[in-house]
Tab-separated table of C-alpha atoms and ligand atoms in Angstrom:
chain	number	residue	atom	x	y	z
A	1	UNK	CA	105.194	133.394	20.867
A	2	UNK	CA	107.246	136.127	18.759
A	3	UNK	CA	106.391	138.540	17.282
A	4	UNK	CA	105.896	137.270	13.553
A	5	UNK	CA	104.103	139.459	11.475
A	6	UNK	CA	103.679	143.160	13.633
A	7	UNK	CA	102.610	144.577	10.853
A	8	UNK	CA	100.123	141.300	10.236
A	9	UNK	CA	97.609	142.664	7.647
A	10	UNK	CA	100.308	143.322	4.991
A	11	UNK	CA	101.511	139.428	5.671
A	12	UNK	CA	98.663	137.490	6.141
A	13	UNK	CA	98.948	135.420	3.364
A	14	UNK	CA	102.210	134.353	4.896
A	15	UNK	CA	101.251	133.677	8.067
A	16	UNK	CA	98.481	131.455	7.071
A	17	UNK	CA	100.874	129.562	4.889
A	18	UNK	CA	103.061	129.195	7.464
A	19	UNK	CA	100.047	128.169	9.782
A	20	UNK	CA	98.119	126.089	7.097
A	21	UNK	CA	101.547	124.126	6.473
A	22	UNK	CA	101.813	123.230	10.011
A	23	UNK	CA	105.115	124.493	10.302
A	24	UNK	CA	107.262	124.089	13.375
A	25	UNK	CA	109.919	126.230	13.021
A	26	UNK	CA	111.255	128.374	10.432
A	27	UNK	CA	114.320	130.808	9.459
A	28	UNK	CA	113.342	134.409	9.335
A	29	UNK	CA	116.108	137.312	8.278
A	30	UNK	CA	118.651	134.294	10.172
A	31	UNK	CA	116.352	134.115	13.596
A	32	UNK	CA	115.044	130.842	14.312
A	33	UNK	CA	111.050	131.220	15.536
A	34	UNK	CA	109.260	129.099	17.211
A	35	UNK	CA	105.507	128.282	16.627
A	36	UNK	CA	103.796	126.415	19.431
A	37	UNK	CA	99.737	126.163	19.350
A	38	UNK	CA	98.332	127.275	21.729
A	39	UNK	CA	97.440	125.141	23.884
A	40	UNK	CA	100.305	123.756	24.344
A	41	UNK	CA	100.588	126.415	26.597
A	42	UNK	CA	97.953	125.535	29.122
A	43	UNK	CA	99.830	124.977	32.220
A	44	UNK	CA	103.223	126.881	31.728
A	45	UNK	CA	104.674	127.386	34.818
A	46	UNK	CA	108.240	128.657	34.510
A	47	UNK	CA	110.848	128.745	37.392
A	48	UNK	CA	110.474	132.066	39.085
A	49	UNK	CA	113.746	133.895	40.157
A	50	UNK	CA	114.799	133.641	44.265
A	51	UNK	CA	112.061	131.605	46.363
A	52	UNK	CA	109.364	132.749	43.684
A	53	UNK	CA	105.956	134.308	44.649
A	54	UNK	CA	103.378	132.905	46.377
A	55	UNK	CA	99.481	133.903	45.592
A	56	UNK	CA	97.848	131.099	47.740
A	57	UNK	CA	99.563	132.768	50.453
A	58	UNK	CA	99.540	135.924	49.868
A	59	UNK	CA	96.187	136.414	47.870
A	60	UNK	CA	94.352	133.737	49.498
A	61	UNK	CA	95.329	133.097	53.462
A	62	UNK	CA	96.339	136.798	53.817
A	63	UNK	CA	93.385	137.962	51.761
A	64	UNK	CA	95.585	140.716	49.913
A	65	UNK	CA	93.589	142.386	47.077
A	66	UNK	CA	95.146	141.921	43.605
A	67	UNK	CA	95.121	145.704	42.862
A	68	UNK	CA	97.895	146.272	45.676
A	69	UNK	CA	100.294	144.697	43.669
A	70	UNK	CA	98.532	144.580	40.219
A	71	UNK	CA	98.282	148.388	40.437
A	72	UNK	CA	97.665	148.823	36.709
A	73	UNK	CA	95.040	145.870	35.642
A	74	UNK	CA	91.977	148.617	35.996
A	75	UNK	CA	93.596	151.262	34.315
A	76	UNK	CA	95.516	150.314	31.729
A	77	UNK	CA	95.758	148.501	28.295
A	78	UNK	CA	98.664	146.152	30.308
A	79	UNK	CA	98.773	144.839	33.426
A	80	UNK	CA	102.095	145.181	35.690
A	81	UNK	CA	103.807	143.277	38.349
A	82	UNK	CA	105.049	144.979	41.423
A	83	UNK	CA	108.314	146.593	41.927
A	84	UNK	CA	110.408	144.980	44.498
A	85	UNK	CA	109.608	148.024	46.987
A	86	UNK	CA	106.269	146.577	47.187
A	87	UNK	CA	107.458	143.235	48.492
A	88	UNK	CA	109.991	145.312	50.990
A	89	UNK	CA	107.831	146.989	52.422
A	90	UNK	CA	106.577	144.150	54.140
A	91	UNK	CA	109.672	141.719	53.800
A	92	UNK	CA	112.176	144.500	54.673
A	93	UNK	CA	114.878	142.841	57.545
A	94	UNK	CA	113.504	144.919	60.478
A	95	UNK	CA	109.602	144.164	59.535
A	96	UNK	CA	108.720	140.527	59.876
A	97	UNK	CA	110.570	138.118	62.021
A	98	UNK	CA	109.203	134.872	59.358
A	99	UNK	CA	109.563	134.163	56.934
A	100	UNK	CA	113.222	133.773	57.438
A	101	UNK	CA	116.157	135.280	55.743
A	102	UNK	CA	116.647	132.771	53.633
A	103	UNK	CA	113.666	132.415	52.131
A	104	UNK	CA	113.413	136.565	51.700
A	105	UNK	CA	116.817	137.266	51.044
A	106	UNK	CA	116.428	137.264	47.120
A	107	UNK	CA	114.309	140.490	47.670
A	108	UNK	CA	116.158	142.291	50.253
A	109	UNK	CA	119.136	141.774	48.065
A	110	UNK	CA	117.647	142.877	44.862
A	111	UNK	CA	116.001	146.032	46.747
A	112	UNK	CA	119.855	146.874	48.372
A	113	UNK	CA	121.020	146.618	44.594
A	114	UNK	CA	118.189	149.217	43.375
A	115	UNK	CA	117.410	146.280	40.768
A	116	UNK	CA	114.357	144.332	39.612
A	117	UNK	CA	113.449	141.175	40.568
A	118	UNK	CA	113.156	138.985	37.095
A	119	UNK	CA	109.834	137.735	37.023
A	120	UNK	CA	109.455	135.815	34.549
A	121	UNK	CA	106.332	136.417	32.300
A	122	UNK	CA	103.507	133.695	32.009
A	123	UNK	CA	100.890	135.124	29.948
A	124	UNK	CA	101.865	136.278	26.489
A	125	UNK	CA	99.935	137.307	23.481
A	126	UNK	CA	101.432	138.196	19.884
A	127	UNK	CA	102.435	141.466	19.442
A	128	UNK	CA	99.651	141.618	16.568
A	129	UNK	CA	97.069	141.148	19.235
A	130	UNK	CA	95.576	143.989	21.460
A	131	UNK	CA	94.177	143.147	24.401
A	132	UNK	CA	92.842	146.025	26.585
A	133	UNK	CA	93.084	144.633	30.478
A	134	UNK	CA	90.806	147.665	31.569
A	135	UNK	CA	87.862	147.181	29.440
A	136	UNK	CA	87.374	143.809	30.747
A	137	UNK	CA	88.342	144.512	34.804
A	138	UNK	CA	86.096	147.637	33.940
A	139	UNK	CA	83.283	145.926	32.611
A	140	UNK	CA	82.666	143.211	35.038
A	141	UNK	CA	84.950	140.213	33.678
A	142	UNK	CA	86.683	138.429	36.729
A	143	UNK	CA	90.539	137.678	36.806
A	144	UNK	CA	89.060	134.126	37.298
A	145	UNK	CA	87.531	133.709	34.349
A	146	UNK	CA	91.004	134.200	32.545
A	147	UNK	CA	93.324	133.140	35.252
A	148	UNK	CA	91.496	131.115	37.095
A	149	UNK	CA	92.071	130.675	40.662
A	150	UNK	CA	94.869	132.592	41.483
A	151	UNK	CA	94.401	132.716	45.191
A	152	UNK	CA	94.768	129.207	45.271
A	153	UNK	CA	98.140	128.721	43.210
A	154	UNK	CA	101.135	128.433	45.241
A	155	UNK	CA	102.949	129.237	41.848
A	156	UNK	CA	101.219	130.703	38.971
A	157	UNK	CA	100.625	128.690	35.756
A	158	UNK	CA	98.669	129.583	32.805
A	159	UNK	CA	94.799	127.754	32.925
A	160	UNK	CA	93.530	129.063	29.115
A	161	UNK	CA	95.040	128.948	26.374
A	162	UNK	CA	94.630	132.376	25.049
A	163	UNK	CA	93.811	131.614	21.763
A	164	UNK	CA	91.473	133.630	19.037
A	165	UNK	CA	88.305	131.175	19.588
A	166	UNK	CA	88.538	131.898	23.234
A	167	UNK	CA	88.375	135.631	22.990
A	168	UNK	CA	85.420	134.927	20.587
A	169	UNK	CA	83.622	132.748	22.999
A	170	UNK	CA	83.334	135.080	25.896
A	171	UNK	CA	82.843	138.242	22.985
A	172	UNK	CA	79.794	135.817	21.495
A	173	UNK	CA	78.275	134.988	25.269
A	174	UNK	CA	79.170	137.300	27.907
A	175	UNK	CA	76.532	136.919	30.141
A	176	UNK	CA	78.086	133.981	31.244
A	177	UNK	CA	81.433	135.542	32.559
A	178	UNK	CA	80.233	138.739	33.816
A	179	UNK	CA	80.308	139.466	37.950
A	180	UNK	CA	79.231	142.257	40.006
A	181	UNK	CA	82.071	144.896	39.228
A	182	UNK	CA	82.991	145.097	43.668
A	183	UNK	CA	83.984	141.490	43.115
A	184	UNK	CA	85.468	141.115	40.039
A	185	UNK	CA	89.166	140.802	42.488
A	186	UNK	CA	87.101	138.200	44.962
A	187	UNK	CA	87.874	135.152	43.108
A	188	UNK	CA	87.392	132.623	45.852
A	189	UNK	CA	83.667	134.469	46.027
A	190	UNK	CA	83.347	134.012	42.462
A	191	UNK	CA	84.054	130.778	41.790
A	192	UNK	CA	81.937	129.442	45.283
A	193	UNK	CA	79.138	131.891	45.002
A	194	UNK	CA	78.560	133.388	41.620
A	195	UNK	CA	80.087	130.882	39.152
A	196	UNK	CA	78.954	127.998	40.734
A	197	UNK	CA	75.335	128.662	40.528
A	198	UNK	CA	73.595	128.526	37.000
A	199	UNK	CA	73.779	131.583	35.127
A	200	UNK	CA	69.288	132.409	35.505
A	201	UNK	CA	70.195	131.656	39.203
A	202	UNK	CA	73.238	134.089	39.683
A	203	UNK	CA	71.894	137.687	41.799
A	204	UNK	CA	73.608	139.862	44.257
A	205	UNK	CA	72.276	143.093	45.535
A	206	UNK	CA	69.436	143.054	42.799
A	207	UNK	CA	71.749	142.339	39.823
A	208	UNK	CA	71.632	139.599	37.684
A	209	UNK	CA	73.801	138.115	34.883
A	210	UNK	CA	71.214	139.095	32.691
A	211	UNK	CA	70.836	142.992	34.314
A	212	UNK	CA	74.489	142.953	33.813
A	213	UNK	CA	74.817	142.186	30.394
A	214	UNK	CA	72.167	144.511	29.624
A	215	UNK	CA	74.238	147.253	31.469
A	216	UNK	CA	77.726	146.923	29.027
A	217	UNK	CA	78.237	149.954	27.660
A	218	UNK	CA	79.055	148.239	24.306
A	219	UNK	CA	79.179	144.458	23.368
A	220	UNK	CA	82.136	142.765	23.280
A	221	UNK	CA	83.457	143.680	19.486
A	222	UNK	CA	83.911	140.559	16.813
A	223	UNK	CA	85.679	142.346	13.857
A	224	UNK	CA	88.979	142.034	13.395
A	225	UNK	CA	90.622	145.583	14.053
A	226	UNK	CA	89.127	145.479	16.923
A	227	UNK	CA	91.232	142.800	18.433
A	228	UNK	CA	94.453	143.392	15.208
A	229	UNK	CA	95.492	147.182	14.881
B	301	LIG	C1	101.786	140.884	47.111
B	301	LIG	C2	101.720	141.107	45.685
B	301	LIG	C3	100.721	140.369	44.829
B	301	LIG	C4	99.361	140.185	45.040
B	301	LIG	C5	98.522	140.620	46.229
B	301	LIG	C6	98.859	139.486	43.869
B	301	LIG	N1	99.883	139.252	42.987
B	301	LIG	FE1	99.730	138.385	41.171
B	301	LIG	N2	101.764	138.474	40.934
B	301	LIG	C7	102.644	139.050	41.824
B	301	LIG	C8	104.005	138.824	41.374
B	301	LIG	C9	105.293	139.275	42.077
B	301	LIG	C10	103.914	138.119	40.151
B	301	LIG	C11	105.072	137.636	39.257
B	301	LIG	C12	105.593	136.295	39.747
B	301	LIG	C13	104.673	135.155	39.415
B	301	LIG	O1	104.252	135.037	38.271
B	301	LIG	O2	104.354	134.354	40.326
B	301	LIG	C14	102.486	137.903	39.906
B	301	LIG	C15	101.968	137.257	38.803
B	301	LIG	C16	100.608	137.163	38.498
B	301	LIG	C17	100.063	136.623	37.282
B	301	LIG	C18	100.868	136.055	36.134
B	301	LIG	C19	101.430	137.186	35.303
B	301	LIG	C20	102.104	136.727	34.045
B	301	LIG	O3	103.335	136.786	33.986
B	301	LIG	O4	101.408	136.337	33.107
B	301	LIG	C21	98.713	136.735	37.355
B	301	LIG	C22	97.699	136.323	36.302
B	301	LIG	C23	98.399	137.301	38.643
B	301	LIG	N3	99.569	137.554	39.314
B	301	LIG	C24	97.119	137.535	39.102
B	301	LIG	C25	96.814	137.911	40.407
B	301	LIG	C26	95.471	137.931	40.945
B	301	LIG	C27	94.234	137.543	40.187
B	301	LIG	C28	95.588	138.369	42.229
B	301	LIG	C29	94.464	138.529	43.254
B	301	LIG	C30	93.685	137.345	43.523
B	301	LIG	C31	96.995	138.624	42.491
B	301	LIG	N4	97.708	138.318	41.369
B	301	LIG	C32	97.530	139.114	43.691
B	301	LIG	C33	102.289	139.736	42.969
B	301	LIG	C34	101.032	139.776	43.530
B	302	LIG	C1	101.403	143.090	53.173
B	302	LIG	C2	102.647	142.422	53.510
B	302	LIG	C3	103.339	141.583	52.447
B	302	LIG	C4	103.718	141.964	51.179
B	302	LIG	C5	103.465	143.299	50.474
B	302	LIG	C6	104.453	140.838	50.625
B	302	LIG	N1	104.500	139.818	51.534
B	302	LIG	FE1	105.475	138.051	51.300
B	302	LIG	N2	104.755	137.391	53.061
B	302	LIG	C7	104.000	138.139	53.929
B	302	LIG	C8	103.612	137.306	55.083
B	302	LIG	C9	102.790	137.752	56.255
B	302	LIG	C10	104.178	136.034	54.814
B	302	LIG	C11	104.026	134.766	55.641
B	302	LIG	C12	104.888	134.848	56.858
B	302	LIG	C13	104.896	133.518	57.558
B	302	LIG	O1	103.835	132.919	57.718
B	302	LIG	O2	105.969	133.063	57.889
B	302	LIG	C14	104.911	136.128	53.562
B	302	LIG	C15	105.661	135.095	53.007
B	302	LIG	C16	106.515	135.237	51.924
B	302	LIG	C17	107.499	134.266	51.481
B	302	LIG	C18	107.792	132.918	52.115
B	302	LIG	C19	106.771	131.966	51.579
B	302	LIG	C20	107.129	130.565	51.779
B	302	LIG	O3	107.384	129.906	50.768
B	302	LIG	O4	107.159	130.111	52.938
B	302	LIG	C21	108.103	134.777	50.357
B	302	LIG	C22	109.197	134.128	49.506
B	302	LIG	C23	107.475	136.064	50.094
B	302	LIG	N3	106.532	136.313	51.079
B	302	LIG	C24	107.763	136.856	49.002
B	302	LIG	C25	107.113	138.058	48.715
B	302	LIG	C26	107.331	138.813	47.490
B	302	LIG	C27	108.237	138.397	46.346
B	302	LIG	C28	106.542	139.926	47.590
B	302	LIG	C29	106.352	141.030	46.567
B	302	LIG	C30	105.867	140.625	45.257
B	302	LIG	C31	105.861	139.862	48.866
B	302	LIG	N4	106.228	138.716	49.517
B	302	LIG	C32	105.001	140.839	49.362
B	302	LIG	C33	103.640	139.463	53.791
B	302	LIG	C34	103.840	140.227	52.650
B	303	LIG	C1	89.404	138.809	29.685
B	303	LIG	C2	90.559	138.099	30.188
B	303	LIG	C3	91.366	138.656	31.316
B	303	LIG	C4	90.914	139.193	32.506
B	303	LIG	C5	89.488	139.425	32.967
B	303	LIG	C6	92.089	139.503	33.274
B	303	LIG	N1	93.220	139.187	32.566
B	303	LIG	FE1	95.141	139.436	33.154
B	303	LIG	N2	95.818	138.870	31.306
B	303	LIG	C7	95.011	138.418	30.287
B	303	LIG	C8	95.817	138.213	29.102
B	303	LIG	C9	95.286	137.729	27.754
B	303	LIG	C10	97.151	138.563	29.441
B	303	LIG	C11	98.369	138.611	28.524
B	303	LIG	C12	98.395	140.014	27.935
B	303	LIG	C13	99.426	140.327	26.901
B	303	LIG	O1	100.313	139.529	26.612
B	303	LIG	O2	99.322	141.454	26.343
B	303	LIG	C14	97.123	138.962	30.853
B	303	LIG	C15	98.225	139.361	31.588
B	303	LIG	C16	98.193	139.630	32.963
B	303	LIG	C17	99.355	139.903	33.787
B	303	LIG	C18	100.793	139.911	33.300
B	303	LIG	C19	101.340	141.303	33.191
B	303	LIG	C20	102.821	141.319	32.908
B	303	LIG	O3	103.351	142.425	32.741
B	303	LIG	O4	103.446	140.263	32.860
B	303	LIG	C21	98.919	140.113	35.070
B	303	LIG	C22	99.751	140.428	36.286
B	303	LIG	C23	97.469	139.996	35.033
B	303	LIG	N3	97.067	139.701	33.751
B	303	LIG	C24	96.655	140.148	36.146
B	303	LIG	C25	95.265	140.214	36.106
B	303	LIG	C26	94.415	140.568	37.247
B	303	LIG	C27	94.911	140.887	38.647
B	303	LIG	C28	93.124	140.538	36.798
B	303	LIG	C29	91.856	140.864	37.552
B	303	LIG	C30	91.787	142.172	38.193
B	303	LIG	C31	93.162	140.167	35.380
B	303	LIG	N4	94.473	139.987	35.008
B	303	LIG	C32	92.053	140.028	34.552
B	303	LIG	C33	93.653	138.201	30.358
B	303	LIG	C34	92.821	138.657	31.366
B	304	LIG	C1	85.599	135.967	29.703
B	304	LIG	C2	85.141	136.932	28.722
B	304	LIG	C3	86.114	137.572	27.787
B	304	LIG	C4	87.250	137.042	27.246
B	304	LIG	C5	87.837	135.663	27.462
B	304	LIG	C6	87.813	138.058	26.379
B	304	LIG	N1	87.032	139.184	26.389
B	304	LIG	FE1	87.392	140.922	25.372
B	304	LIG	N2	85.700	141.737	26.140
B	304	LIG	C7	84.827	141.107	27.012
B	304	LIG	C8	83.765	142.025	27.363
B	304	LIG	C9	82.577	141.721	28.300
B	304	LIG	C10	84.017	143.225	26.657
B	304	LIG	C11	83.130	144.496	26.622
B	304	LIG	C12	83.747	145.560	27.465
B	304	LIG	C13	82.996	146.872	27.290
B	304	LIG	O1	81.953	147.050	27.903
B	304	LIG	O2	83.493	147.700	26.524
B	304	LIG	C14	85.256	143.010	25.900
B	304	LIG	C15	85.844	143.980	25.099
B	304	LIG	C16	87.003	143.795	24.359
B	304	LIG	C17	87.599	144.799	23.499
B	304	LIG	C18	87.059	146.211	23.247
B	304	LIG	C19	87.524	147.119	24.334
B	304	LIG	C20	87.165	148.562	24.134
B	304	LIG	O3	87.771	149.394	24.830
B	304	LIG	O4	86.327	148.869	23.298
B	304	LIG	C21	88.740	144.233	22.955
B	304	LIG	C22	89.709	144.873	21.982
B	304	LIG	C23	88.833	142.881	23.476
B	304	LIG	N3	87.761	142.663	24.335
B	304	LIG	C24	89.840	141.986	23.145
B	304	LIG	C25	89.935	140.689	23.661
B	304	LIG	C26	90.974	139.741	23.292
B	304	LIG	C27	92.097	139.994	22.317
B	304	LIG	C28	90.730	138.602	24.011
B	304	LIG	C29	91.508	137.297	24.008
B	304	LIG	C30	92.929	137.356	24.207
B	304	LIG	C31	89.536	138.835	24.810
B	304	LIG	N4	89.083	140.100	24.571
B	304	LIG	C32	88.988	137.879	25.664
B	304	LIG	C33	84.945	139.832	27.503
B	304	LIG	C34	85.974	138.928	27.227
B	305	LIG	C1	88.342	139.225	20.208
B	305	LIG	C2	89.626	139.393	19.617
B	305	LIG	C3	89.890	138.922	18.194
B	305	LIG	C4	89.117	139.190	17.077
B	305	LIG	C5	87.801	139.935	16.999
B	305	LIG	C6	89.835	138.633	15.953
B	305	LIG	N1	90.998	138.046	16.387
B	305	LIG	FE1	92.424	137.127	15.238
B	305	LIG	N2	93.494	136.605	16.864
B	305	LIG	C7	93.152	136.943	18.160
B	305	LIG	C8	94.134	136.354	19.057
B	305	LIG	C9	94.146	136.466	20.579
B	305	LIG	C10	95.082	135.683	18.261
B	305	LIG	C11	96.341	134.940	18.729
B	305	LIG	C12	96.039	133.492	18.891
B	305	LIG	C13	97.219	132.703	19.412
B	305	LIG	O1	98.196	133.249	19.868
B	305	LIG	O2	97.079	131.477	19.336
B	305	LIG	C14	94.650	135.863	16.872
B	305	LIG	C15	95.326	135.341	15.774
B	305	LIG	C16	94.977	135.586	14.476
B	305	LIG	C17	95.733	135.124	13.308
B	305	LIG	C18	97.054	134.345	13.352
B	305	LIG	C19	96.850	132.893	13.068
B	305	LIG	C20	96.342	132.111	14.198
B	305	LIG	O3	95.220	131.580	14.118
B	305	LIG	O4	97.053	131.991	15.225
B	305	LIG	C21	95.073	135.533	12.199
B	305	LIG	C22	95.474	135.308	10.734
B	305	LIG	C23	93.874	136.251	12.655
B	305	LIG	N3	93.859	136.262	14.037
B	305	LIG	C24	92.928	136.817	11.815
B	305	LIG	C25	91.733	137.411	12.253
B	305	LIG	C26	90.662	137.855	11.354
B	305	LIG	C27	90.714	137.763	9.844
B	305	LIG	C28	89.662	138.363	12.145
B	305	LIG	C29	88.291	138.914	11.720
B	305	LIG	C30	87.451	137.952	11.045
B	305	LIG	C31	90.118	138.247	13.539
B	305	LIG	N4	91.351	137.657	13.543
B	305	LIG	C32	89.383	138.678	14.643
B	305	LIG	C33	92.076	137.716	18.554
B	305	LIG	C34	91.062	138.191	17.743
């Protein structure tokens, strides 16, 4: 989605005209934008660059921890993809005899180049929207629950669709979606030992869903500026 409205207080009444009327595209200052709901966007999966990225191998058979690559998701408002050194450093010509050249060429070439590879971005919120990654990796809340499970995707593809109510849901209930903070980056563990079990049932060294709930420093905030600067 585009940014619409950065500034979104000043234009609500817009924007909820322009919701309310169910519009599907309009002509802003002569840009075209397009407005999709939501969840539409369950699923999007676009074509990576090169031979793509895989997480089922990578994250899942060779059991690498999302914070290798995903350096930023406990520490900062945004979460980052790896530079291309990352990949290099194991896909480099003189490291790994497989996978072959051709299927690790794109990054040897883009690394040679000193250039990015152009991963292209799956999950997107408006620009009116703040969404602090830390406070939730921080707090106990799983990549699965908004994910899903990643170590099991041979390509990425968006599983929720992002949307207001969904924040609310989780900031209404949290209990539900919190996990031992050591495995909030095990998501085969938390979806086959944690998730799986009913929420009185869930405990792991002594801590419960309920113990962890009780243990947020805050609860999850409902008024607006909270989640609209
Ligand atoms: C070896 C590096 C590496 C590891 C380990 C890794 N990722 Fe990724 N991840 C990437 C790259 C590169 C991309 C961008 C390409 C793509 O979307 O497939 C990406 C994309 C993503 C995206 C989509 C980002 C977007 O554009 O919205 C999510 C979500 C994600 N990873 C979550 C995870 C989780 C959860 C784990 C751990 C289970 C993990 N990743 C482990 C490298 C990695
Ligand atoms: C810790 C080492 C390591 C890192 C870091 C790493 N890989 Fe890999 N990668 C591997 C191994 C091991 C394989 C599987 C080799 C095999 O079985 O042939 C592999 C396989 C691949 C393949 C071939 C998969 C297929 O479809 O057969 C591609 C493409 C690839 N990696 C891309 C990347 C990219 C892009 C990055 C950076 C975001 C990256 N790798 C980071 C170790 C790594
Ligand atoms: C509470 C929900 C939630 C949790 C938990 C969560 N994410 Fe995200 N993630 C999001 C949303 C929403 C976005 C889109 C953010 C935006 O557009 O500002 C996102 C974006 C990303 C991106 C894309 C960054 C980019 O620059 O393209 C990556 C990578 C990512 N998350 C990885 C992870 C990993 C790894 C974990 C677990 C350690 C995790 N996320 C936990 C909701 C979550
Ligand atoms: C699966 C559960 C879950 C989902 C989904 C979720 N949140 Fe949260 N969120 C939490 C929890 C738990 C906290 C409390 C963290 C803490 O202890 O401060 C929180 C806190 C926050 C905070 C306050 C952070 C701070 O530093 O005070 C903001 C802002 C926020 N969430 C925005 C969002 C937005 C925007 C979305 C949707 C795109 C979203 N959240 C989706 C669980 C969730
Ligand atoms: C927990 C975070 C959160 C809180 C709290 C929150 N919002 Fe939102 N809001 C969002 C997200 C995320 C979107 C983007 C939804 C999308 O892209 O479909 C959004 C979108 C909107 C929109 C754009 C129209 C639409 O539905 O897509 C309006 C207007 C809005 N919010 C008003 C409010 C008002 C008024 C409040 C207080 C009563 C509020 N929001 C509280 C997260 C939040």
């Amino acid at each position: 989605m585009s940014s619409l409205f950065p500034r979104w207080m000043n234009t609500l009444p817009t924007a909820l005209g322009l919701v309310g009327a169910g519009a599907t595209a309009a002509a802003i200052g002569g840009v075209w934008y397009y407005f999709t709901p939501s969840y539409w966007e369950v699923g999007y999966m676009p074509t990576q660059p090169g031979n793509g990225f895989n997480h089922q191998i990578h994250a899942g058979k060779l059991g690498m921890d999302c914070l290798y690559c995903h350096t930023n998701v406990e520490s900062s408002s945004h979460s980052n993809v790896p530079p291309v050194a990352t990949c290099y450093g194991c896909h480099a010509e003189n490291r790994m005899t497989t996978p072959t050249a051709e299927k690790v060429g794109f990054i040897r070439e883009a690394y040679a180049n000193d250039e990015p590879i152009p991963w292209r971005e799956i999950h997107i919120l408006p620009d009116y929207v703040q969404f602090p990654h830390l406070a939730h990796v921080n707090a106990g809340v799983s990549c699965y629950s908004c994910h899903g499970q990643i170590a099991g995707m041979p390509v990425v593809h968006q599983v929720e669709n992002l949307a207001m109510g969904w924040c609310l849901d989780c900031h209404r209930n949290p209990e539900e979606n919190l996990v031992p903070r050591d495995k909030v980056t095990d998501l085969v563990w938390v979806q086959n030992e944690w998730m799986n079990q009913p929420v009185e049932q869930r405990k792991y060294h002594g801590m419960t869903a309920e113990t962890l709930a009780q243990s947020l420093v805050q609860d999850p905030p409902q008024h607006c500026a909270a989640c609209h600067y």
